[in-house]
Amino acid sequence: MNTPNRISLGVPNIMLASDWFTQVIGPPVSEENIFSFAPSAVLELVECKESGRELPTVFDLGTLHLCFRVNDIERVAASLDSLAYTQVMGDVVDTSDGPIKGNRWIYFKAPWGALFELQEWPDPPAYISDSKVTLYHDHPGQRPGALCGIQGLDHAGYSVSSLELAIMNLTEQAGGAVALRTEISVDADFTHRQLGVNRASTSRMAMLAVGGLNIELFEHGVSGKKQPRSVTELGGNELTVGGSKWISDLSAGTVIVAED
C-alpha cells in the first residue's frame, strides 16, 4: 500500500499482536500486519527478533506511543480493561490549562507491554485560538470494527533527544508545521501511576501536522535515557513521512533515506 505516512512497529508475535489490534481498532486492510488510518497513515507490524531485553520506557529515546482519538473516554477505557492481558494505567487525566486545556487522556498497555494512549479533545481544541496551524481532527464518529468510541489514530508520539532538532527535521525534510508547544511537569508518583515509570520529569512537548498525520514530540528532562532501537528489536519502530524514513531518534543520530 502506497502512503506518504507509514509507521512500522516491532512486536514479538505478529499474529497475536494483529488479533489484539483488531479487537481494539478494527480489522487490518489486507494482510494481517497492515492497518490503515484516515486520512493518510498506515501501521505495519514487524515481527522482531528475541533479544531478552525489556521494553523501552516512555522516557527512552526513540520510544513510540500511538494515541487513538475517542469519544466517551471512560467507556473506551472500561472496554479495554476487559480485554485479556490489556492493562489500563491509572485514571483519566483532565488537562487544566495550556494549549491542550480540556484534553482528556489515559494510557494502556498491550499484552506484550507496549504503551498506547486514548485521547478525547474538546470542541474546539484550546490551541486553535493561538495557532495558524491545525492538526488533523476530522475523525469519524466511530471507526469500523473498533471498540465502541474509538474514532481513529489521533497521533504518533515520540521521545526525542532534542525537541528543536526533531522539529527542524520534520519541517525541513517532511513539510511539517508546528501547531502547539507546551511544558509538562510531573512527579514520580504520577508517572508511576499513569505511565508505569517511577521517575519525575519536566518535559517539553510539541505537536506537528505532517501531511495528515499528527506527530507529538517529547523531550523528557530525565537522565539515563536508553538509546533508540531498530524496528527488528522489541519496542523498536520506524517512521516514513514525506518520502523520508527515520529509523532512529527523530533528532540526534537519525538516519534519513529516500523511499523508492
PDB file of C-alpha atoms in Angstrom:
ATOM      1  CA  MET A   1       0.000   0.000   0.000  1.00  0.00           C
ATOM      2  CA  ASN A   2       1.437   3.364  -1.047  1.00  0.00           C
ATOM      3  CA  THR A   3       1.054   6.109   1.523  1.00  0.00           C
ATOM      4  CA  PRO A   4       3.176   9.124   2.460  1.00  0.00           C
ATOM      5  CA  ASN A   5       2.992   8.222   6.159  1.00  0.00           C
ATOM      6  CA  ARG A   6       3.987   4.755   7.354  1.00  0.00           C
ATOM      7  CA  ILE A   7       4.574   3.699  10.961  1.00  0.00           C
ATOM      8  CA  SER A   8       6.314   0.354  11.472  1.00  0.00           C
ATOM      9  CA  LEU A   9       6.222  -1.159  14.959  1.00  0.00           C
ATOM     10  CA  GLY A  10       8.268  -4.060  16.308  1.00  0.00           C
ATOM     11  CA  VAL A  11       6.135  -6.696  18.079  1.00  0.00           C
ATOM     12  CA  PRO A  12       7.102 -10.116  19.484  1.00  0.00           C
ATOM     13  CA  ASN A  13       4.409 -12.053  17.562  1.00  0.00           C
ATOM     14  CA  ILE A  14       2.597 -10.617  14.522  1.00  0.00           C
ATOM     15  CA  MET A  15      -0.393 -12.972  14.694  1.00  0.00           C
ATOM     16  CA  LEU A  16      -1.113 -12.292  18.363  1.00  0.00           C
ATOM     17  CA  ALA A  17      -0.471  -8.550  18.000  1.00  0.00           C
ATOM     18  CA  SER A  18      -2.695  -8.361  14.917  1.00  0.00           C
ATOM     19  CA  ASP A  19      -5.525 -10.145  16.751  1.00  0.00           C
ATOM     20  CA  TRP A  20      -5.216  -7.654  19.620  1.00  0.00           C
ATOM     21  CA  PHE A  21      -5.149  -4.610  17.330  1.00  0.00           C
ATOM     22  CA  THR A  22      -8.201  -5.966  15.504  1.00  0.00           C
ATOM     23  CA  GLN A  23     -10.134  -6.073  18.776  1.00  0.00           C
ATOM     24  CA  VAL A  24      -9.097  -2.515  19.616  1.00  0.00           C
ATOM     25  CA  ILE A  25      -9.058  -0.576  16.317  1.00  0.00           C
ATOM     26  CA  GLY A  26     -10.796  -2.873  13.837  1.00  0.00           C
ATOM     27  CA  PRO A  27      -9.532  -5.271  11.165  1.00  0.00           C
ATOM     28  CA  PRO A  28      -6.408  -4.882   9.022  1.00  0.00           C
ATOM     29  CA  VAL A  29      -6.826  -3.700   5.455  1.00  0.00           C
ATOM     30  CA  SER A  30      -5.445  -6.759   3.653  1.00  0.00           C
ATOM     31  CA  GLU A  31      -2.568  -8.584   5.281  1.00  0.00           C
ATOM     32  CA  GLU A  32      -2.702  -9.424   8.980  1.00  0.00           C
ATOM     33  CA  ASN A  33       0.032  -6.890   9.748  1.00  0.00           C
ATOM     34  CA  ILE A  34      -1.226  -3.754   7.926  1.00  0.00           C
ATOM     35  CA  PHE A  35      -3.757  -1.323   9.453  1.00  0.00           C
ATOM     36  CA  SER A  36      -4.909   1.874   7.727  1.00  0.00           C
ATOM     37  CA  PHE A  37      -5.998   5.206   9.232  1.00  0.00           C
ATOM     38  CA  ALA A  38      -7.620   8.265   7.659  1.00  0.00           C
ATOM     39  CA  PRO A  39      -6.511  10.388   6.013  1.00  0.00           C
ATOM     40  CA  SER A  40      -3.083   9.011   5.062  1.00  0.00           C
ATOM     41  CA  ALA A  41      -1.365   6.782   7.604  1.00  0.00           C
ATOM     42  CA  VAL A  42      -0.547   3.084   7.702  1.00  0.00           C
ATOM     43  CA  LEU A  43       0.545   0.988  10.679  1.00  0.00           C
ATOM     44  CA  GLU A  44       2.729  -2.008   9.827  1.00  0.00           C
ATOM     45  CA  LEU A  45       3.525  -4.686  12.399  1.00  0.00           C
ATOM     46  CA  VAL A  46       7.047  -6.128  12.123  1.00  0.00           C
ATOM     47  CA  GLU A  47       7.952  -9.308  13.970  1.00  0.00           C
ATOM     48  CA  CYS A  48      11.085  -8.599  15.970  1.00  0.00           C
ATOM     49  CA  LYS A  49      13.880 -10.892  16.989  1.00  0.00           C
ATOM     50  CA  GLU A  50      14.122 -12.274  20.502  1.00  0.00           C
ATOM     51  CA  SER A  51      16.607 -10.187  22.457  1.00  0.00           C
ATOM     52  CA  GLY A  52      15.871 -10.866  26.115  1.00  0.00           C
ATOM     53  CA  ARG A  53      15.694  -7.098  26.680  1.00  0.00           C
ATOM     54  CA  GLU A  54      12.868  -5.292  28.433  1.00  0.00           C
ATOM     55  CA  LEU A  55      10.695  -2.852  26.530  1.00  0.00           C
ATOM     56  CA  PRO A  56      11.976   0.735  26.459  1.00  0.00           C
ATOM     57  CA  THR A  57      10.187   3.141  28.785  1.00  0.00           C
ATOM     58  CA  VAL A  58       8.264   6.182  27.591  1.00  0.00           C
ATOM     59  CA  PHE A  59      11.321   8.302  28.525  1.00  0.00           C
ATOM     60  CA  ASP A  60      13.854   6.330  26.446  1.00  0.00           C
ATOM     61  CA  LEU A  61      14.975   7.879  23.150  1.00  0.00           C
ATOM     62  CA  GLY A  62      13.064   6.908  20.035  1.00  0.00           C
ATOM     63  CA  THR A  63      10.193   5.370  22.007  1.00  0.00           C
ATOM     64  CA  LEU A  64       6.892   5.460  20.129  1.00  0.00           C
ATOM     65  CA  HIS A  65       3.397   5.515  21.545  1.00  0.00           C
ATOM     66  CA  LEU A  66       0.297   5.513  19.348  1.00  0.00           C
ATOM     67  CA  CYS A  67      -2.681   7.526  20.576  1.00  0.00           C
ATOM     68  CA  PHE A  68      -6.252   6.810  19.491  1.00  0.00           C
ATOM     69  CA  ARG A  69      -8.897   9.538  19.247  1.00  0.00           C
ATOM     70  CA  VAL A  70     -12.050   8.667  21.213  1.00  0.00           C
ATOM     71  CA  ASN A  71     -15.351   9.939  22.443  1.00  0.00           C
ATOM     72  CA  ASP A  72     -16.556   8.875  25.908  1.00  0.00           C
ATOM     73  CA  ILE A  73     -13.067   8.014  27.116  1.00  0.00           C
ATOM     74  CA  GLU A  74     -14.295   6.278  30.292  1.00  0.00           C
ATOM     75  CA  ARG A  75     -16.362   3.835  28.230  1.00  0.00           C
ATOM     76  CA  VAL A  76     -13.440   3.017  25.924  1.00  0.00           C
ATOM     77  CA  ALA A  77     -11.080   2.578  28.895  1.00  0.00           C
ATOM     78  CA  ALA A  78     -13.535   0.188  30.533  1.00  0.00           C
ATOM     79  CA  SER A  79     -13.806  -1.835  27.310  1.00  0.00           C
ATOM     80  CA  LEU A  80     -10.021  -2.052  27.062  1.00  0.00           C
ATOM     81  CA  ASP A  81      -9.762  -3.171  30.673  1.00  0.00           C
ATOM     82  CA  SER A  82     -11.985  -6.133  29.844  1.00  0.00           C
ATOM     83  CA  LEU A  83      -9.664  -7.397  27.082  1.00  0.00           C
ATOM     84  CA  ALA A  84      -7.345 -10.258  28.002  1.00  0.00           C
ATOM     85  CA  TYR A  85      -3.872  -9.183  29.180  1.00  0.00           C
ATOM     86  CA  THR A  86      -4.630  -5.498  28.489  1.00  0.00           C
ATOM     87  CA  GLN A  87      -3.924  -3.054  31.329  1.00  0.00           C
ATOM     88  CA  VAL A  88      -5.361   0.452  31.659  1.00  0.00           C
ATOM     89  CA  MET A  89      -2.926   2.688  33.539  1.00  0.00           C
ATOM     90  CA  GLY A  90      -4.121   4.972  36.344  1.00  0.00           C
ATOM     91  CA  ASP A  91      -7.078   7.298  35.801  1.00  0.00           C
ATOM     92  CA  VAL A  92      -8.376   9.577  33.063  1.00  0.00           C
ATOM     93  CA  VAL A  93      -6.416  12.861  33.285  1.00  0.00           C
ATOM     94  CA  ASP A  94      -8.165  16.182  32.637  1.00  0.00           C
ATOM     95  CA  THR A  95      -5.762  18.860  31.322  1.00  0.00           C
ATOM     96  CA  SER A  96      -6.490  22.078  33.207  1.00  0.00           C
ATOM     97  CA  ASP A  97      -4.545  24.703  31.263  1.00  0.00           C
ATOM     98  CA  GLY A  98      -2.299  25.485  28.305  1.00  0.00           C
ATOM     99  CA  PRO A  99      -2.803  24.775  24.578  1.00  0.00           C
ATOM    100  CA  ILE A 100      -4.316  21.342  25.267  1.00  0.00           C
ATOM    101  CA  LYS A 101      -6.667  22.571  28.007  1.00  0.00           C
ATOM    102  CA  GLY A 102      -9.750  20.382  28.150  1.00  0.00           C
ATOM    103  CA  ASN A 103      -7.994  17.338  26.658  1.00  0.00           C
ATOM    104  CA  ARG A 104      -8.661  14.095  28.482  1.00  0.00           C
ATOM    105  CA  TRP A 105      -6.210  11.206  28.210  1.00  0.00           C
ATOM    106  CA  ILE A 106      -5.178   7.853  29.632  1.00  0.00           C
ATOM    107  CA  TYR A 107      -2.516   5.266  28.724  1.00  0.00           C
ATOM    108  CA  PHE A 108      -2.900   1.495  28.467  1.00  0.00           C
ATOM    109  CA  LYS A 109      -0.592  -1.468  27.895  1.00  0.00           C
ATOM    110  CA  ALA A 110      -0.859  -4.091  25.174  1.00  0.00           C
ATOM    111  CA  PRO A 111      -0.403  -7.754  26.158  1.00  0.00           C
ATOM    112  CA  TRP A 112       3.314  -7.569  25.270  1.00  0.00           C
ATOM    113  CA  GLY A 113       3.786  -4.463  27.450  1.00  0.00           C
ATOM    114  CA  ALA A 114       3.898  -1.640  24.867  1.00  0.00           C
ATOM    115  CA  LEU A 115       2.214   1.636  25.865  1.00  0.00           C
ATOM    116  CA  PHE A 116      -0.692   3.157  23.917  1.00  0.00           C
ATOM    117  CA  GLU A 117      -2.916   6.138  24.659  1.00  0.00           C
ATOM    118  CA  LEU A 118      -6.527   7.291  24.393  1.00  0.00           C
ATOM    119  CA  GLN A 119      -7.295  10.985  23.983  1.00  0.00           C
ATOM    120  CA  GLU A 120     -10.527  12.949  23.888  1.00  0.00           C
ATOM    121  CA  TRP A 121     -10.328  16.536  22.604  1.00  0.00           C
ATOM    122  CA  PRO A 122     -12.675  19.407  23.440  1.00  0.00           C
ATOM    123  CA  ASP A 123     -14.559  21.071  20.585  1.00  0.00           C
ATOM    124  CA  PRO A 124     -12.950  23.380  19.607  1.00  0.00           C
ATOM    125  CA  PRO A 125      -9.418  22.480  20.779  1.00  0.00           C
ATOM    126  CA  ALA A 126      -7.876  25.144  23.021  1.00  0.00           C
ATOM    127  CA  TYR A 127      -4.774  25.685  20.855  1.00  0.00           C
ATOM    128  CA  ILE A 128      -6.865  26.831  17.860  1.00  0.00           C
ATOM    129  CA  SER A 129      -7.164  30.385  19.228  1.00  0.00           C
ATOM    130  CA  ASP A 130      -3.376  30.905  19.155  1.00  0.00           C
ATOM    131  CA  SER A 131      -2.209  28.833  16.177  1.00  0.00           C
ATOM    132  CA  LYS A 132      -2.334  29.237  12.413  1.00  0.00           C
ATOM    133  CA  VAL A 133      -1.672  25.506  12.040  1.00  0.00           C
ATOM    134  CA  THR A 134      -4.428  22.948  12.623  1.00  0.00           C
ATOM    135  CA  LEU A 135      -3.857  19.302  13.459  1.00  0.00           C
ATOM    136  CA  TYR A 136      -5.964  16.612  11.820  1.00  0.00           C
ATOM    137  CA  HIS A 137      -9.225  16.423  13.780  1.00  0.00           C
ATOM    138  CA  ASP A 138     -11.695  15.171  11.148  1.00  0.00           C
ATOM    139  CA  HIS A 139     -12.088  11.713  12.636  1.00  0.00           C
ATOM    140  CA  PRO A 140     -15.304   9.775  12.002  1.00  0.00           C
ATOM    141  CA  GLY A 141     -17.784   9.242  14.806  1.00  0.00           C
ATOM    142  CA  GLN A 142     -16.775   5.582  15.075  1.00  0.00           C
ATOM    143  CA  ARG A 143     -14.000   3.555  13.489  1.00  0.00           C
ATOM    144  CA  PRO A 144     -15.488   0.497  11.694  1.00  0.00           C
ATOM    145  CA  GLY A 145     -14.938  -2.681  13.680  1.00  0.00           C
ATOM    146  CA  ALA A 146     -13.192  -0.915  16.575  1.00  0.00           C
ATOM    147  CA  LEU A 147     -14.191  -0.790  20.229  1.00  0.00           C
ATOM    148  CA  CYS A 148     -17.187   1.489  20.630  1.00  0.00           C
ATOM    149  CA  GLY A 149     -15.927   5.083  20.944  1.00  0.00           C
ATOM    150  CA  ILE A 150     -12.631   4.717  19.053  1.00  0.00           C
ATOM    151  CA  GLN A 151     -12.566   7.121  16.097  1.00  0.00           C
ATOM    152  CA  GLY A 152      -9.081   6.695  14.624  1.00  0.00           C
ATOM    153  CA  LEU A 153      -5.399   7.489  15.052  1.00  0.00           C
ATOM    154  CA  ASP A 154      -5.025  10.797  16.896  1.00  0.00           C
ATOM    155  CA  HIS A 155      -1.225  10.990  16.826  1.00  0.00           C
ATOM    156  CA  ALA A 156       2.080   9.177  16.867  1.00  0.00           C
ATOM    157  CA  GLY A 157       4.139  10.287  19.865  1.00  0.00           C
ATOM    158  CA  TYR A 158       7.945  10.103  20.070  1.00  0.00           C
ATOM    159  CA  SER A 159      10.577  10.649  22.761  1.00  0.00           C
ATOM    160  CA  VAL A 160      13.467  12.641  21.258  1.00  0.00           C
ATOM    161  CA  SER A 161      16.875  13.809  22.420  1.00  0.00           C
ATOM    162  CA  SER A 162      16.389  17.362  21.105  1.00  0.00           C
ATOM    163  CA  LEU A 163      12.956  18.884  20.555  1.00  0.00           C
ATOM    164  CA  GLU A 164      14.305  21.663  18.337  1.00  0.00           C
ATOM    165  CA  LEU A 165      16.293  19.318  16.086  1.00  0.00           C
ATOM    166  CA  ALA A 166      13.333  16.957  15.741  1.00  0.00           C
ATOM    167  CA  ILE A 167      11.069  19.867  14.794  1.00  0.00           C
ATOM    168  CA  MET A 168      13.651  21.053  12.259  1.00  0.00           C
ATOM    169  CA  ASN A 169      13.890  17.586  10.706  1.00  0.00           C
ATOM    170  CA  LEU A 170      10.127  17.209  10.363  1.00  0.00           C
ATOM    171  CA  THR A 171       9.587  20.711   8.992  1.00  0.00           C
ATOM    172  CA  GLU A 172      12.519  20.743   6.560  1.00  0.00           C
ATOM    173  CA  GLN A 173      12.501  17.081   5.482  1.00  0.00           C
ATOM    174  CA  ALA A 174       8.790  16.239   5.659  1.00  0.00           C
ATOM    175  CA  GLY A 175       6.955  19.558   5.268  1.00  0.00           C
ATOM    176  CA  GLY A 176       5.549  19.514   8.809  1.00  0.00           C
ATOM    177  CA  ALA A 177       4.276  22.548  10.705  1.00  0.00           C
ATOM    178  CA  VAL A 178       4.108  23.181  14.453  1.00  0.00           C
ATOM    179  CA  ALA A 179       0.571  23.515  15.827  1.00  0.00           C
ATOM    180  CA  LEU A 180       1.331  23.829  19.537  1.00  0.00           C
ATOM    181  CA  ARG A 181       4.025  23.704  22.201  1.00  0.00           C
ATOM    182  CA  THR A 182       3.846  23.302  25.954  1.00  0.00           C
ATOM    183  CA  GLU A 183       5.808  22.148  29.003  1.00  0.00           C
ATOM    184  CA  ILE A 184       4.627  19.457  31.408  1.00  0.00           C
ATOM    185  CA  SER A 185       5.976  18.776  34.917  1.00  0.00           C
ATOM    186  CA  VAL A 186       5.035  15.570  36.729  1.00  0.00           C
ATOM    187  CA  ASP A 187       6.239  13.880  39.897  1.00  0.00           C
ATOM    188  CA  ALA A 188       7.334  10.266  40.300  1.00  0.00           C
ATOM    189  CA  ASP A 189       4.040   9.152  41.859  1.00  0.00           C
ATOM    190  CA  PHE A 190       2.146  10.474  38.826  1.00  0.00           C
ATOM    191  CA  THR A 191       4.388   8.792  36.249  1.00  0.00           C
ATOM    192  CA  HIS A 192       4.319   5.514  38.158  1.00  0.00           C
ATOM    193  CA  ARG A 193       0.521   5.535  38.283  1.00  0.00           C
ATOM    194  CA  GLN A 194      -0.129   6.761  34.736  1.00  0.00           C
ATOM    195  CA  LEU A 195       2.902   5.502  32.776  1.00  0.00           C
ATOM    196  CA  GLY A 196       4.433   2.704  34.832  1.00  0.00           C
ATOM    197  CA  VAL A 197       7.762   4.538  35.295  1.00  0.00           C
ATOM    198  CA  ASN A 198       8.733   5.768  38.757  1.00  0.00           C
ATOM    199  CA  ARG A 199      10.549   8.978  37.720  1.00  0.00           C
ATOM    200  CA  ALA A 200       9.777  12.682  37.962  1.00  0.00           C
ATOM    201  CA  SER A 201      10.188  14.762  34.805  1.00  0.00           C
ATOM    202  CA  THR A 202       9.737  18.201  33.307  1.00  0.00           C
ATOM    203  CA  SER A 203       9.140  17.614  29.608  1.00  0.00           C
ATOM    204  CA  ARG A 204       8.970  19.926  26.603  1.00  0.00           C
ATOM    205  CA  MET A 205       6.303  18.934  24.088  1.00  0.00           C
ATOM    206  CA  ALA A 206       5.272  19.991  20.588  1.00  0.00           C
ATOM    207  CA  MET A 207       2.630  18.718  18.171  1.00  0.00           C
ATOM    208  CA  LEU A 208       3.080  18.994  14.408  1.00  0.00           C
ATOM    209  CA  ALA A 209       0.813  18.445  11.437  1.00  0.00           C
ATOM    210  CA  VAL A 210       2.670  16.384   8.815  1.00  0.00           C
ATOM    211  CA  GLY A 211       0.587  15.588   5.751  1.00  0.00           C
ATOM    212  CA  GLY A 212      -2.494  14.380   7.616  1.00  0.00           C
ATOM    213  CA  LEU A 213      -0.510  12.698  10.400  1.00  0.00           C
ATOM    214  CA  ASN A 214      -0.316  14.361  13.806  1.00  0.00           C
ATOM    215  CA  ILE A 215       3.107  13.858  15.414  1.00  0.00           C
ATOM    216  CA  GLU A 216       3.746  14.559  19.090  1.00  0.00           C
ATOM    217  CA  LEU A 217       7.330  15.124  20.246  1.00  0.00           C
ATOM    218  CA  PHE A 218       8.569  14.926  23.835  1.00  0.00           C
ATOM    219  CA  GLU A 219      11.971  15.959  25.131  1.00  0.00           C
ATOM    220  CA  HIS A 220      11.986  14.499  28.631  1.00  0.00           C
ATOM    221  CA  GLY A 221      14.116  16.063  31.356  1.00  0.00           C
ATOM    222  CA  VAL A 222      15.434  12.844  32.864  1.00  0.00           C
ATOM    223  CA  SER A 223      18.891  11.288  32.922  1.00  0.00           C
ATOM    224  CA  GLY A 224      19.934   7.823  31.822  1.00  0.00           C
ATOM    225  CA  LYS A 225      17.703   7.616  28.748  1.00  0.00           C
ATOM    226  CA  LYS A 226      18.432   4.498  26.708  1.00  0.00           C
ATOM    227  CA  GLN A 227      19.296   4.720  23.022  1.00  0.00           C
ATOM    228  CA  PRO A 228      16.757   4.017  20.242  1.00  0.00           C
ATOM    229  CA  ARG A 229      16.088   0.527  18.931  1.00  0.00           C
ATOM    230  CA  SER A 230      15.658  -0.682  15.371  1.00  0.00           C
ATOM    231  CA  VAL A 231      12.268  -1.912  14.160  1.00  0.00           C
ATOM    232  CA  THR A 232      13.516  -5.510  14.353  1.00  0.00           C
ATOM    233  CA  GLU A 233      14.015  -5.182  18.123  1.00  0.00           C
ATOM    234  CA  LEU A 234      11.287  -5.341  20.774  1.00  0.00           C
ATOM    235  CA  GLY A 235       9.815  -1.857  21.179  1.00  0.00           C
ATOM    236  CA  GLY A 236      11.612  -0.550  18.090  1.00  0.00           C
ATOM    237  CA  ASN A 237       9.893   1.421  15.362  1.00  0.00           C
ATOM    238  CA  GLU A 238      10.359   3.152  12.035  1.00  0.00           C
ATOM    239  CA  LEU A 239       8.612   6.213  10.598  1.00  0.00           C
ATOM    240  CA  THR A 240       8.287   7.200   6.940  1.00  0.00           C
ATOM    241  CA  VAL A 241       6.840  10.659   6.231  1.00  0.00           C
ATOM    242  CA  GLY A 242       7.184  12.947   3.258  1.00  0.00           C
ATOM    243  CA  GLY A 243       9.253  10.383   1.379  1.00  0.00           C
ATOM    244  CA  SER A 244      11.931  10.133   4.083  1.00  0.00           C
ATOM    245  CA  LYS A 245      12.486   7.319   6.545  1.00  0.00           C
ATOM    246  CA  TRP A 246      13.552   7.817  10.159  1.00  0.00           C
ATOM    247  CA  ILE A 247      14.983   4.616  11.595  1.00  0.00           C
ATOM    248  CA  SER A 248      16.183   6.058  14.897  1.00  0.00           C
ATOM    249  CA  ASP A 249      15.618   9.068  17.147  1.00  0.00           C
ATOM    250  CA  LEU A 250      13.882  11.826  15.150  1.00  0.00           C
ATOM    251  CA  SER A 251      16.553  14.297  16.258  1.00  0.00           C
ATOM    252  CA  ALA A 252      20.155  13.292  17.053  1.00  0.00           C
ATOM    253  CA  GLY A 253      21.510  10.205  15.344  1.00  0.00           C
ATOM    254  CA  THR A 254      18.682   9.979  12.822  1.00  0.00           C
ATOM    255  CA  VAL A 255      19.309   8.187   9.541  1.00  0.00           C
ATOM    256  CA  ILE A 256      17.240   9.545   6.656  1.00  0.00           C
ATOM    257  CA  VAL A 257      16.999   7.717   3.344  1.00  0.00           C
ATOM    258  CA  ALA A 258      14.834   8.342   0.310  1.00  0.00           C
ATOM    259  CA  GLU A 259      11.934   5.988  -0.232  1.00  0.00           C
ATOM    260  CA  ASP A 260      11.683   4.220  -3.587  1.00  0.00           C
TER     261      ASP A 260
END
